[in-house]
PDB file of C-alpha atoms in Angstrom:
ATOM      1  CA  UNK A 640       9.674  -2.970 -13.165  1.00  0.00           C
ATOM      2  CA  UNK A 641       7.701  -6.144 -11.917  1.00  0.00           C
ATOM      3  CA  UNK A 642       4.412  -6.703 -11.911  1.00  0.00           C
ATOM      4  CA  UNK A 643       3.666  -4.145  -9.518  1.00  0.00           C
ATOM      5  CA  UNK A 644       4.743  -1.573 -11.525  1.00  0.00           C
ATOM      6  CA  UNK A 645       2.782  -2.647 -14.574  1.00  0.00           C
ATOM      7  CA  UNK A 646      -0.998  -2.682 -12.265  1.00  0.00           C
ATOM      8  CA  UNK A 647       0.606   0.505 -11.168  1.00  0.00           C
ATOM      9  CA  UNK A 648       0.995   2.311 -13.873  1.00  0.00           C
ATOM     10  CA  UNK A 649      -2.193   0.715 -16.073  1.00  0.00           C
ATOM     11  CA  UNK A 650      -4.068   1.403 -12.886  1.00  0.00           C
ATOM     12  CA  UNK A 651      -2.805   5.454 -13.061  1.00  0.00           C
ATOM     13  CA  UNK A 652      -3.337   5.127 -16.902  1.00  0.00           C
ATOM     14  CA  UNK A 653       0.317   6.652 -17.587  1.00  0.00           C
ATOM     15  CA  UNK A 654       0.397   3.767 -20.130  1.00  0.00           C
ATOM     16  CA  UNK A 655      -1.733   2.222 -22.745  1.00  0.00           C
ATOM     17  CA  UNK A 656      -1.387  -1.381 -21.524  1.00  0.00           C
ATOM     18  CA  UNK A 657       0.161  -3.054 -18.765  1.00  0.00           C
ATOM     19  CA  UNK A 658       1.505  -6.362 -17.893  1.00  0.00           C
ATOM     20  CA  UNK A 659       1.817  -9.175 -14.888  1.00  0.00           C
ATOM     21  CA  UNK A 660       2.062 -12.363 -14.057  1.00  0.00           C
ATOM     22  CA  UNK A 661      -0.205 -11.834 -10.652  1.00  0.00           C
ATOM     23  CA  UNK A 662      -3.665 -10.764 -12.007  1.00  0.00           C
ATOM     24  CA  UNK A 663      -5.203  -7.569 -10.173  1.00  0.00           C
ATOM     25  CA  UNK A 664      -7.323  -8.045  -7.359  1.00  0.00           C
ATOM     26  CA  UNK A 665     -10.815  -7.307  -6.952  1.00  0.00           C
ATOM     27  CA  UNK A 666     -10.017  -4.481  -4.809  1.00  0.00           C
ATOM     28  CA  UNK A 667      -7.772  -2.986  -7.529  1.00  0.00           C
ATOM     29  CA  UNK A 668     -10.102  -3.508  -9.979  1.00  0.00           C
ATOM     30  CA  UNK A 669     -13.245  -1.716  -8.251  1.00  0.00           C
ATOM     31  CA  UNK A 670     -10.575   0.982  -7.788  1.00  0.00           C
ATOM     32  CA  UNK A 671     -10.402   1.542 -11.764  1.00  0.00           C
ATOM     33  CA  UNK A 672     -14.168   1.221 -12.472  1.00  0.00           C
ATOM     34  CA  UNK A 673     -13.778  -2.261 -13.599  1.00  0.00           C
ATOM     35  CA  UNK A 674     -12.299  -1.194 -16.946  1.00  0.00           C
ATOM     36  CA  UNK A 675      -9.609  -3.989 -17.231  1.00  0.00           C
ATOM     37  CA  UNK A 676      -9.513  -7.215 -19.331  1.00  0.00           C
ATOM     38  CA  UNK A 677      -7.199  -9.772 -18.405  1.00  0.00           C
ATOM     39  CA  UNK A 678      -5.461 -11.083 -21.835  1.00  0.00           C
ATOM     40  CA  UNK A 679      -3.277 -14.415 -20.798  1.00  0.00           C
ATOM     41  CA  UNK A 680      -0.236 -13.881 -23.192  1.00  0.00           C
ATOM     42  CA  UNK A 681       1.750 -17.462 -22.567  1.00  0.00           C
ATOM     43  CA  UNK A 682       2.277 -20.147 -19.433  1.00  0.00           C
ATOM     44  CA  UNK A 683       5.021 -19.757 -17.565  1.00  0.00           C
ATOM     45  CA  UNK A 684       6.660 -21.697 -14.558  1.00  0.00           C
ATOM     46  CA  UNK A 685       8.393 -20.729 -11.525  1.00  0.00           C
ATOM     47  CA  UNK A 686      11.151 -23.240 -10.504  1.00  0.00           C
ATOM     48  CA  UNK A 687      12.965 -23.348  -6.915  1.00  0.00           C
ATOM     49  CA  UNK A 688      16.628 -22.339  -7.897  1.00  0.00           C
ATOM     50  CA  UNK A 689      19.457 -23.049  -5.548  1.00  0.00           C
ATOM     51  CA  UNK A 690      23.693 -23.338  -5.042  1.00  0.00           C
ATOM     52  CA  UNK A 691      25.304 -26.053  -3.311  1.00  0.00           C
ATOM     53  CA  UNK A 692      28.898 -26.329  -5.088  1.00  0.00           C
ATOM     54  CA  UNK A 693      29.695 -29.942  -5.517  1.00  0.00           C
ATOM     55  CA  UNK A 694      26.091 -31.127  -6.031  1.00  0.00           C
ATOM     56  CA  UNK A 695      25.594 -33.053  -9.096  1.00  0.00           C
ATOM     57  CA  UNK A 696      22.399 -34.422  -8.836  1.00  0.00           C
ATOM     58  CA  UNK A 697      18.904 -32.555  -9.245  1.00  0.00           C
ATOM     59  CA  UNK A 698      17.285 -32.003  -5.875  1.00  0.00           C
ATOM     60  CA  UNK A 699      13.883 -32.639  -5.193  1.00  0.00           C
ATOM     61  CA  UNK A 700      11.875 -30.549  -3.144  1.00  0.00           C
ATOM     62  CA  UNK A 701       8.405 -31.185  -1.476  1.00  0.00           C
ATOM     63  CA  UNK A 702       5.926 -28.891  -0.491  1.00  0.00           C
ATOM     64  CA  UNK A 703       6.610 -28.846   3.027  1.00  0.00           C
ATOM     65  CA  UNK A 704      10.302 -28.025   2.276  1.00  0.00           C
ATOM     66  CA  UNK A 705       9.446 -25.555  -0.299  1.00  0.00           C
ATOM     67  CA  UNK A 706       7.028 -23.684   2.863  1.00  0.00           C
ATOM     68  CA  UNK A 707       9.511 -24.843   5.778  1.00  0.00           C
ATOM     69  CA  UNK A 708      12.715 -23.239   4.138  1.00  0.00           C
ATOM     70  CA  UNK A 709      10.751 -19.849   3.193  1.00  0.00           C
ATOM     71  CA  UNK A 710       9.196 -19.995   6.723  1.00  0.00           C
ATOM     72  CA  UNK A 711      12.684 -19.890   7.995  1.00  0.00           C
ATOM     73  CA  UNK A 712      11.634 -23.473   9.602  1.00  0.00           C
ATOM     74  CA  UNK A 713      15.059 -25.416   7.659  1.00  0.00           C
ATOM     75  CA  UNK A 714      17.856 -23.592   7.907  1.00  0.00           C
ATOM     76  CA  UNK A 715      20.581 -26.524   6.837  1.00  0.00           C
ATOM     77  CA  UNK A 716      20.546 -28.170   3.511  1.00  0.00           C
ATOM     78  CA  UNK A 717      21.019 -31.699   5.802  1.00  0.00           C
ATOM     79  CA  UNK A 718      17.582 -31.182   7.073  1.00  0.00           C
ATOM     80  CA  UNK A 719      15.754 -34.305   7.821  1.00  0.00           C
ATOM     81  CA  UNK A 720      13.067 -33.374   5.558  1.00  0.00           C
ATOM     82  CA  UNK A 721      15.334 -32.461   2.904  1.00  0.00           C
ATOM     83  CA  UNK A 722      17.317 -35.475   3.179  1.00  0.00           C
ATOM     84  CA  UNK A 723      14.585 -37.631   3.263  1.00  0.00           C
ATOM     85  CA  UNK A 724      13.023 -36.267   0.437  1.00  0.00           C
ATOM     86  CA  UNK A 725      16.302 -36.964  -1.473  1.00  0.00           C
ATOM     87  CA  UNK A 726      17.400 -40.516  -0.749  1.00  0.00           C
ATOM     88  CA  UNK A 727      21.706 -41.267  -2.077  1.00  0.00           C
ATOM     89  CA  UNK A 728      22.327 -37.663  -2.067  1.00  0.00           C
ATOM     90  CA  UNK A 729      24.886 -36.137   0.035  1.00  0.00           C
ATOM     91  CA  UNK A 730      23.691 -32.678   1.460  1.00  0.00           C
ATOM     92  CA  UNK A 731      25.731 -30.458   2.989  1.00  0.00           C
ATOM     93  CA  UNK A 732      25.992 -28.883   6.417  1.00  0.00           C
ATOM     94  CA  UNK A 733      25.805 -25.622   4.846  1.00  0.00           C
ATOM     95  CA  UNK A 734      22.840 -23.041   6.022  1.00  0.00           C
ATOM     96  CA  UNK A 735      19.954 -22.767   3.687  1.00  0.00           C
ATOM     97  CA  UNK A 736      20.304 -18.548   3.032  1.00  0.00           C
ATOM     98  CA  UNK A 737      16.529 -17.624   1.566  1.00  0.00           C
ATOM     99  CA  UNK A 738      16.459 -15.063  -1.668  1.00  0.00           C
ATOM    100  CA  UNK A 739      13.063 -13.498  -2.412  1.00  0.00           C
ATOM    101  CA  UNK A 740      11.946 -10.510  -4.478  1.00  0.00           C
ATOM    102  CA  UNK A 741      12.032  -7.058  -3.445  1.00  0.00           C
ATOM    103  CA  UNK A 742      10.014  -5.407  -5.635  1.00  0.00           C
ATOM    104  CA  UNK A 743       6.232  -6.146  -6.042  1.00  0.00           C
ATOM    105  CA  UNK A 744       6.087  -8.963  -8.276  1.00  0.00           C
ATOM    106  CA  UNK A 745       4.034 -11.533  -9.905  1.00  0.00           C
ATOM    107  CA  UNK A 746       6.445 -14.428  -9.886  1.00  0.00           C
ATOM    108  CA  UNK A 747       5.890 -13.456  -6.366  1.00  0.00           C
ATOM    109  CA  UNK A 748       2.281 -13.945  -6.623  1.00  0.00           C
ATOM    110  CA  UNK A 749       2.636 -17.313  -8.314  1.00  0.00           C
ATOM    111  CA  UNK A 750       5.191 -18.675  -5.854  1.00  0.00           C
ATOM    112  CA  UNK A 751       3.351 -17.849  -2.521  1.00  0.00           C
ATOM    113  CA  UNK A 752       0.019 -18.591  -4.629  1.00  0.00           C
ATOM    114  CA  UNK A 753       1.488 -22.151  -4.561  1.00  0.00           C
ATOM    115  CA  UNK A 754       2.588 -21.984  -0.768  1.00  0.00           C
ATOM    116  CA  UNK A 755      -0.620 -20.910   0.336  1.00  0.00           C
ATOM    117  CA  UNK A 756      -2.532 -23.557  -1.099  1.00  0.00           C
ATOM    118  CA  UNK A 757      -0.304 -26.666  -0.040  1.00  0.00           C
ATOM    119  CA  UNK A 758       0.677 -24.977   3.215  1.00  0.00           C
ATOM    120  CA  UNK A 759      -1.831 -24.121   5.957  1.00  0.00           C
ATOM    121  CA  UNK A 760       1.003 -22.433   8.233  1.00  0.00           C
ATOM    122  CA  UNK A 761       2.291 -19.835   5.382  1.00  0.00           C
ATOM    123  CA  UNK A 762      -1.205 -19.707   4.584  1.00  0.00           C
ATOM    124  CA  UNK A 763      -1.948 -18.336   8.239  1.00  0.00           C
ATOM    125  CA  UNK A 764       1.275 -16.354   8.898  1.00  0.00           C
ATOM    126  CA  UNK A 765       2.030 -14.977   5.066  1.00  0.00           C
ATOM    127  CA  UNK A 766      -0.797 -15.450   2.542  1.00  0.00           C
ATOM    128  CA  UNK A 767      -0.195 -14.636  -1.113  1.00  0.00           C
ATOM    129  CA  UNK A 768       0.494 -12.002  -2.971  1.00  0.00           C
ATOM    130  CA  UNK A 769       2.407  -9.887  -5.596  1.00  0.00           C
ATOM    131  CA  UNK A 770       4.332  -8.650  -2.622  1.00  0.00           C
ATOM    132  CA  UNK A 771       4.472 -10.366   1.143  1.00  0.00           C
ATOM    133  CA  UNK A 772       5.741  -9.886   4.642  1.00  0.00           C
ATOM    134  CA  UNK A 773       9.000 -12.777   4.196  1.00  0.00           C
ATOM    135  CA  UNK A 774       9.715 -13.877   7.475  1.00  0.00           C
ATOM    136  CA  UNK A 775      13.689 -14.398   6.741  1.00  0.00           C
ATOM    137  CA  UNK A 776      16.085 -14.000   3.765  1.00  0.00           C
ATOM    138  CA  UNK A 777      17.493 -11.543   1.261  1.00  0.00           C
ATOM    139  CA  UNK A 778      15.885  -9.231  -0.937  1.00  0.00           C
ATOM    140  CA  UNK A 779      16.540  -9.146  -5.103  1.00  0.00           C
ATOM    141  CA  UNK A 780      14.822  -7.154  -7.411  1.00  0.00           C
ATOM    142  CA  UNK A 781      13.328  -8.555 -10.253  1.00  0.00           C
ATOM    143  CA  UNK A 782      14.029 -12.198 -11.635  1.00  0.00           C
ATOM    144  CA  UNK A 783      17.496 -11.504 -12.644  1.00  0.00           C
ATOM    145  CA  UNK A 784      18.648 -10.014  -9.044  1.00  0.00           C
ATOM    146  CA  UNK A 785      17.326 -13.216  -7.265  1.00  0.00           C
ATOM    147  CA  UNK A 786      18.757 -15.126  -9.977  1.00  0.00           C
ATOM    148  CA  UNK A 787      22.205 -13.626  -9.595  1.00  0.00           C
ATOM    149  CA  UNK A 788      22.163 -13.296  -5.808  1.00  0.00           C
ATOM    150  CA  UNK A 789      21.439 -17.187  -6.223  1.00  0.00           C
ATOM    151  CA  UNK A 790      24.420 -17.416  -8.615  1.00  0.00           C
ATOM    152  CA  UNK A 791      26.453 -15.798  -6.047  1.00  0.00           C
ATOM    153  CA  UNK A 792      25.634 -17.012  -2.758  1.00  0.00           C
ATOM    154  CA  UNK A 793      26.468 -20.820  -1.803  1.00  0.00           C
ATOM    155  CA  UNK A 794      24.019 -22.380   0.456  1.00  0.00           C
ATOM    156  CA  UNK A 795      21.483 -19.830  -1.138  1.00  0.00           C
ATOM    157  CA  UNK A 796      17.676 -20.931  -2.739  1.00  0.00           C
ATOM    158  CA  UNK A 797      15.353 -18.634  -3.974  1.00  0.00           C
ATOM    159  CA  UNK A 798      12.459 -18.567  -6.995  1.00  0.00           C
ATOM    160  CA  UNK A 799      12.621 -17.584 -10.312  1.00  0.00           C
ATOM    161  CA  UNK A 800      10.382 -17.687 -13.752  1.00  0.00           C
ATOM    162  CA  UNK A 801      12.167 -20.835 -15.570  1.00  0.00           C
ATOM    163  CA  UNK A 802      13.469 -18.826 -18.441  1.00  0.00           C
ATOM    164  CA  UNK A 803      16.077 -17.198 -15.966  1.00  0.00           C
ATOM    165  CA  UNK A 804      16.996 -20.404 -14.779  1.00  0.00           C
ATOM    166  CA  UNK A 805      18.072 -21.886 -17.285  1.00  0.00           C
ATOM    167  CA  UNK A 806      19.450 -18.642 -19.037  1.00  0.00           C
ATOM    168  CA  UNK A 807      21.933 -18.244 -15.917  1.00  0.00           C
ATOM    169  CA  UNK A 808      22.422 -21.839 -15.928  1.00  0.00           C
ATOM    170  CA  UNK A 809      21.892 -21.686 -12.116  1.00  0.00           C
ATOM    171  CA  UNK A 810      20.088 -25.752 -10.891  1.00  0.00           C
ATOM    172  CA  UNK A 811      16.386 -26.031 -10.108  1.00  0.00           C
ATOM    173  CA  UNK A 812      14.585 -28.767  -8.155  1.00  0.00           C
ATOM    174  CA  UNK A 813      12.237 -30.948  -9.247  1.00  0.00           C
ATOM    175  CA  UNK A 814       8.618 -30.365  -7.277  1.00  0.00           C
ATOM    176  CA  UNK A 815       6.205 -32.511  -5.893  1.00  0.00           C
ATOM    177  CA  UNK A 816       2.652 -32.348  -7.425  1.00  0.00           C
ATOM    178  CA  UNK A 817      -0.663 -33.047  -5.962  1.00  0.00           C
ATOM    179  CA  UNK A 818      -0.525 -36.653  -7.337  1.00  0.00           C
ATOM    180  CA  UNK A 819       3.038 -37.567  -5.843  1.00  0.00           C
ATOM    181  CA  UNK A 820       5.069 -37.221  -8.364  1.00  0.00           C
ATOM    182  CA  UNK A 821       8.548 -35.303  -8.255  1.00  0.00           C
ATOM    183  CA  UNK A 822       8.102 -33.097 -11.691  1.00  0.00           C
ATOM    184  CA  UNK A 823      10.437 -30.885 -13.737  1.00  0.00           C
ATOM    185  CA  UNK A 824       9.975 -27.536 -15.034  1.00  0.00           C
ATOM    186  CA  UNK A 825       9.577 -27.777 -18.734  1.00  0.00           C
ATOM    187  CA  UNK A 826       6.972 -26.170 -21.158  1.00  0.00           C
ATOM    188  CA  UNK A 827       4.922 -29.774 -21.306  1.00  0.00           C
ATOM    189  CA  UNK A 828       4.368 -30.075 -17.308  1.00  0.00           C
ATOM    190  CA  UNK A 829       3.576 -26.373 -17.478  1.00  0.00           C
ATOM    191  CA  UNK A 830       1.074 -27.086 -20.484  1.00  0.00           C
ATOM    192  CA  UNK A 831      -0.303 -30.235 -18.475  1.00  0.00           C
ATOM    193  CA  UNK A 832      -0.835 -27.697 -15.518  1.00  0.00           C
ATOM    194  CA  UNK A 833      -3.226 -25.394 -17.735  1.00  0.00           C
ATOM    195  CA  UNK A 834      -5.048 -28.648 -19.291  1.00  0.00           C
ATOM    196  CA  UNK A 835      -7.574 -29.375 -16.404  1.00  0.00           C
ATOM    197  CA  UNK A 836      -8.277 -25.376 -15.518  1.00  0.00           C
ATOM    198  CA  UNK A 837      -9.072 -24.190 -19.199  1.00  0.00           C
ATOM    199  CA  UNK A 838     -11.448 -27.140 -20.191  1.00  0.00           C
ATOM    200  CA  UNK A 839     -13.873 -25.675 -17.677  1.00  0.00           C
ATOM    201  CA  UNK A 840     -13.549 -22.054 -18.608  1.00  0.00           C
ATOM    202  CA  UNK A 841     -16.796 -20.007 -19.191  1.00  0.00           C
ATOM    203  CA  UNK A 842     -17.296 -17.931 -21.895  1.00  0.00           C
ATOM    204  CA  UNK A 843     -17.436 -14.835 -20.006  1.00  0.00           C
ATOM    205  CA  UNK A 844     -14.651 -15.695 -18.351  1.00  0.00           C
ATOM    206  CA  UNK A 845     -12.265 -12.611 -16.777  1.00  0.00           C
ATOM    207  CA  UNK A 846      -9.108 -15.206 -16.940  1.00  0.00           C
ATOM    208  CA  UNK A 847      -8.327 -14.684 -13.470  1.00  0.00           C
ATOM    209  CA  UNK A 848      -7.750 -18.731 -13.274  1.00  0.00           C
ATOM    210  CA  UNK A 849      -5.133 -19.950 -11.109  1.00  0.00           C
ATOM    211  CA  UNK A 850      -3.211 -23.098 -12.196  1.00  0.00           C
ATOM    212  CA  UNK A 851      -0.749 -23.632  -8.874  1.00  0.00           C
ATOM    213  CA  UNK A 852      -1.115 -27.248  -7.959  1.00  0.00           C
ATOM    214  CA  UNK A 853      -3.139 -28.692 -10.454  1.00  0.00           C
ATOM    215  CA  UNK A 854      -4.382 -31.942 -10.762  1.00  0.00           C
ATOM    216  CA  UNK A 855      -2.566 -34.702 -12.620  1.00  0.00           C
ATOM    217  CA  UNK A 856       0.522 -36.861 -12.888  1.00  0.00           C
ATOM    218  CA  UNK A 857       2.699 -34.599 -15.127  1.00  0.00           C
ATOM    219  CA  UNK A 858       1.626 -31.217 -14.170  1.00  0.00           C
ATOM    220  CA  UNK A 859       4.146 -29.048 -12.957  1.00  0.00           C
ATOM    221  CA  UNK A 860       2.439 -27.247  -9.268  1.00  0.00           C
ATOM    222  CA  UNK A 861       4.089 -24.024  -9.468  1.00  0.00           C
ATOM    223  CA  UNK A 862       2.561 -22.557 -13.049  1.00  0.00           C
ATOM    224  CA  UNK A 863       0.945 -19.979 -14.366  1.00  0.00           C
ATOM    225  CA  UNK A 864      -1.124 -17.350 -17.173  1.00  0.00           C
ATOM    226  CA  UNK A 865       0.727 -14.378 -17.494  1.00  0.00           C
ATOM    227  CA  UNK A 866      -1.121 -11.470 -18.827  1.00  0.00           C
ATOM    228  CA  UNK A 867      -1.475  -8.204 -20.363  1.00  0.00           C
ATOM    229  CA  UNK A 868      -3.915  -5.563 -18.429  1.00  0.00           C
ATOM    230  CA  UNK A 869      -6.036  -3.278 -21.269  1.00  0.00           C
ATOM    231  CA  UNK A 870      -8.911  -1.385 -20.249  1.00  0.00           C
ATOM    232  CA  UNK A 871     -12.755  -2.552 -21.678  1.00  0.00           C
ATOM    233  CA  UNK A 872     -13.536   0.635 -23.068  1.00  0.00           C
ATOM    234  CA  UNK A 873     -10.866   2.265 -24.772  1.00  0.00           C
ATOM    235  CA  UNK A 874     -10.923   6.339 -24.930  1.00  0.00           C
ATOM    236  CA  UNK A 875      -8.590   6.439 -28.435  1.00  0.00           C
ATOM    237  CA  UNK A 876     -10.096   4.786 -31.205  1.00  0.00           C
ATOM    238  CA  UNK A 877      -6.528   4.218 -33.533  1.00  0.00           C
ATOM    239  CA  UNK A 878      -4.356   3.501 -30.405  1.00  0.00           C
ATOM    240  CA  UNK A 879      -7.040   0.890 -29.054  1.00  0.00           C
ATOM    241  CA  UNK A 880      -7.388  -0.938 -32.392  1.00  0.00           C
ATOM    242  CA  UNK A 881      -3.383  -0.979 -32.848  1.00  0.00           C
ATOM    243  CA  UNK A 882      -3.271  -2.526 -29.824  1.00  0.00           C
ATOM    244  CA  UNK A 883      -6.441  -5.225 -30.198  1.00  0.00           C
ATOM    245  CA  UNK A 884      -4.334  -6.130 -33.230  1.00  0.00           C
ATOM    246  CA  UNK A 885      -1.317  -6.753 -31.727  1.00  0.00           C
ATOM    247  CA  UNK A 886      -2.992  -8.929 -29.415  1.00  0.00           C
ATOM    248  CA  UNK A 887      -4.263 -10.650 -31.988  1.00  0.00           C
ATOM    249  CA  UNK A 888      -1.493 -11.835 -32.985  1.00  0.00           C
ATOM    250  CA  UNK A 889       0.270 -11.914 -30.003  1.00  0.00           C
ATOM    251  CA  UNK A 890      -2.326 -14.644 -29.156  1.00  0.00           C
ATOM    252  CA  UNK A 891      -3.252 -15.969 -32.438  1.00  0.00           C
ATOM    253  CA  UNK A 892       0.249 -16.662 -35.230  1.00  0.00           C
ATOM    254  CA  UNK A 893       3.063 -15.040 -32.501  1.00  0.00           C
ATOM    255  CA  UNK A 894       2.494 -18.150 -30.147  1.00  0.00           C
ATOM    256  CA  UNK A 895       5.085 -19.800 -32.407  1.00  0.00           C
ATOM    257  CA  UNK A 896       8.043 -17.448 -31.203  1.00  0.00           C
ATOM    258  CA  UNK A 897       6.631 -18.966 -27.407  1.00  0.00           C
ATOM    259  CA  UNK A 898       8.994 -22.097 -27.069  1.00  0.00           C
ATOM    260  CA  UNK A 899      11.874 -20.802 -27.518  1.00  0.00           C
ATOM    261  CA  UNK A 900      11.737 -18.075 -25.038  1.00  0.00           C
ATOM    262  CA  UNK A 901      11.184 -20.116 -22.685  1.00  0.00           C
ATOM    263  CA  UNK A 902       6.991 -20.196 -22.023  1.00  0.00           C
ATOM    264  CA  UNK A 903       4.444 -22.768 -23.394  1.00  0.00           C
ATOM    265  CA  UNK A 904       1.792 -21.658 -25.875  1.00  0.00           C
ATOM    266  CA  UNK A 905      -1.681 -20.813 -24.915  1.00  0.00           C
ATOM    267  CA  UNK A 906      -4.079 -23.953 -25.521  1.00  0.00           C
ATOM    268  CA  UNK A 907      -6.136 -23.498 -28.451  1.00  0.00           C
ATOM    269  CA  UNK A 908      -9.232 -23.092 -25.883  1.00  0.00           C
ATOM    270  CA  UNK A 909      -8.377 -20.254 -24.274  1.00  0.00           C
ATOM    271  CA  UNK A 910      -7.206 -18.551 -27.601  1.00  0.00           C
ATOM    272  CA  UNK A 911     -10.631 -19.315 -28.390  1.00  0.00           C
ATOM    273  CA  UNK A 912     -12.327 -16.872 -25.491  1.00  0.00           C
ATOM    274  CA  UNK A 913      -9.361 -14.784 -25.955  1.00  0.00           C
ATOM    275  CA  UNK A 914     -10.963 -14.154 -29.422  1.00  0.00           C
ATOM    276  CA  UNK A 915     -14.572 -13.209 -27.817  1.00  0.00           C
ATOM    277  CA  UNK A 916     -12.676 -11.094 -25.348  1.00  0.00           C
ATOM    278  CA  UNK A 917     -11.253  -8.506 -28.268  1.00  0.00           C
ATOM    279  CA  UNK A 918     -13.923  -8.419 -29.917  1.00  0.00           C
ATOM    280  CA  UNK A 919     -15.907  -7.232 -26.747  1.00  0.00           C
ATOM    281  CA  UNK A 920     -13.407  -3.898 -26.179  1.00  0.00           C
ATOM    282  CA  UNK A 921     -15.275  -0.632 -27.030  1.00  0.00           C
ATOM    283  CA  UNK A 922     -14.666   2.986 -28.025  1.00  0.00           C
ATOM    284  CA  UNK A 923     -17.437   5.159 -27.397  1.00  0.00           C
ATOM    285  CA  UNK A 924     -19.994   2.115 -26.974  1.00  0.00           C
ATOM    286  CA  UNK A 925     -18.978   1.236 -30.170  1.00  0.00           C
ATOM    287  CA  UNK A 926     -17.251  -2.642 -30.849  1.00  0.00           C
ATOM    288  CA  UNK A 927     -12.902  -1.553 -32.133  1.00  0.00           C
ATOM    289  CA  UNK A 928     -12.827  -5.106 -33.855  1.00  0.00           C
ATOM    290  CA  UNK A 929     -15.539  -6.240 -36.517  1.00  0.00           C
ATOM    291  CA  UNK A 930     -17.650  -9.373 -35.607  1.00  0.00           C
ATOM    292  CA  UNK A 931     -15.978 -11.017 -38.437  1.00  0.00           C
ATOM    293  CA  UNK A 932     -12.343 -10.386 -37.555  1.00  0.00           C
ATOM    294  CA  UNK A 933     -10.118 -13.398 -37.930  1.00  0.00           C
ATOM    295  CA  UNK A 934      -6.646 -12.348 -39.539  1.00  0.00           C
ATOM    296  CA  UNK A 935      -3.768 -15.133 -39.361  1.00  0.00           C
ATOM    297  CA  UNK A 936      -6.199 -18.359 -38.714  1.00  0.00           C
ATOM    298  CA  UNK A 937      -5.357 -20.606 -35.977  1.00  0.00           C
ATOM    299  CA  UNK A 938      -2.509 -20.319 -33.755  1.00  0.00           C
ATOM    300  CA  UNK A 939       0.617 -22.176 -34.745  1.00  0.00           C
ATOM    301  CA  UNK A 940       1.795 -24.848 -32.683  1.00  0.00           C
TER     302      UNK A 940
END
């Protein structure tokens, strides 16, 4: 139900947990008391997905496409920007036709999260957010309706968490990064996106860290946590520890199953505060999790 959906219902407690990839804003969270942890799950990447029959070669998109095509600024694939970003290819005269989400979403979030940081124009006239005002295009909901709207549409582009994109076999773009270089979505630029973010971390960290163009020559600029929403102090003492301990090892021995989905494993840093997170959930003002807890050792790799 998107990301929206999961702050929405977590926030109305009609569930135990809830889940997104665009953390909760302050706002939201003085709403709710404050009773939420942020639990970062896996990395993830959005990649710019697009269909232009006949194309063999892997475009390459730069930020100021990436914001001039969703600002309804290029509206041809032979854009001068586009074409001089991509030097031998032969682009089309065909009309760029935009796909966004329609539901509240955190891919959402991530994507214009990106925009607004290398963009001072969608900055000004969109912002970020789980959901935003799109000045042009069509509307999918959730991954797999942008993804197939993509699939369906020549001339269309839209954004999608990498998993999708590959799983519909639809072509993605490589992205420019803050250091220059064109990069491809794959779980090692998305891990070299988290590198420089986590090794500052505090302890009492709420994990609200955004990794959108990061530093260094092999991170990929559109990445990101994506998290599970569980309140600080629990009110059911079984259902909160059957859910600290699926966490647990969620976080801890599960991050083995992450690769092959399609997400990069948490760094062993942030598994590390992850740990002193759990342990600081309560029921009744009591700890749910013993001091000592470590089942499963280290996370697999």
């Amino acid at each position: 139900i998107g990301s929206g959906g999961g702050i929405r219902q977590f926030s109305d407690r009609t569930v135990d947990f809830g889940a997104t990839d665009g953390p909760m804003t302050d706002s939201q969270i003085t709403a709710i008391g404050g009773n939420v942890l942020h639990i970062p799950t896996v990395l993830g990447a959005v990649a710019p997905v697009y269909n232009l029959p006949g194309l063999t070669q892997q475009l390459r998109f730069t930020p100021d496409i990436l914001a001039g095509i969703f600002l309804g600024q290029i509206t041809k694939w032979n854009d001068s920007r586009i074409v001089a970003a991509n030097p031998g290819v032969r682009l089309p005269t065909t009309d760029v036709v935009v796909v966004h989400r329609s539901d509240g979403s955190g891919t959402t979030f991530i994507f214009t999260d990106y925009l607004a940081k290398v963009s001072s124009d969608w900055l000004l006239r969109v912002g970020r957010g789980t959901a935003v005002n799109w000045p042009v295009g069509l509307g999918g909901r959730g991954n797999e309706g942008v993804a197939t709207t993509v699939r369906r549409t020549p001339g269309a582009v839209g954004y999608v968490e990498l998993v999708y994109a590959l799983q519909n076999r639809i072509p993605y773009g490589l992205v420019r990064n803050r250091a220059g270089q064109f990069v491809n979505a794959t779980l090692q630029s998305t891990t070299a996106a988290a590198s420089a973010a986590v090794a500052d971390l505090a302890a009492d960290t709420d994990f609200r860290v955004s990794i959108t163009d990061a530093a260094g020559a092999e991170a990929y600029p559109i990445a990101s946590f994506t998290w599970i929403l569980l309140p600080k102090q629990g009110t059911d003492l079984a259902r909160t520890r059957a859910l600290l301990e699926f966490l647990w090892w969620a976080t801890h021995d599960a991050q083995r199953f992450a690769t092959a989905l399609g997400y990069a494993p948490l760094p062993a840093r942030v598994v590390q505060l992850i740990e002193t997170r759990l342990k600081s959930v309560t029921v009744a003002g009591r700890p749910v999790l013993p001091a000592g807890y470590a089942p499963g050792g280290a996370p697999r790799r």
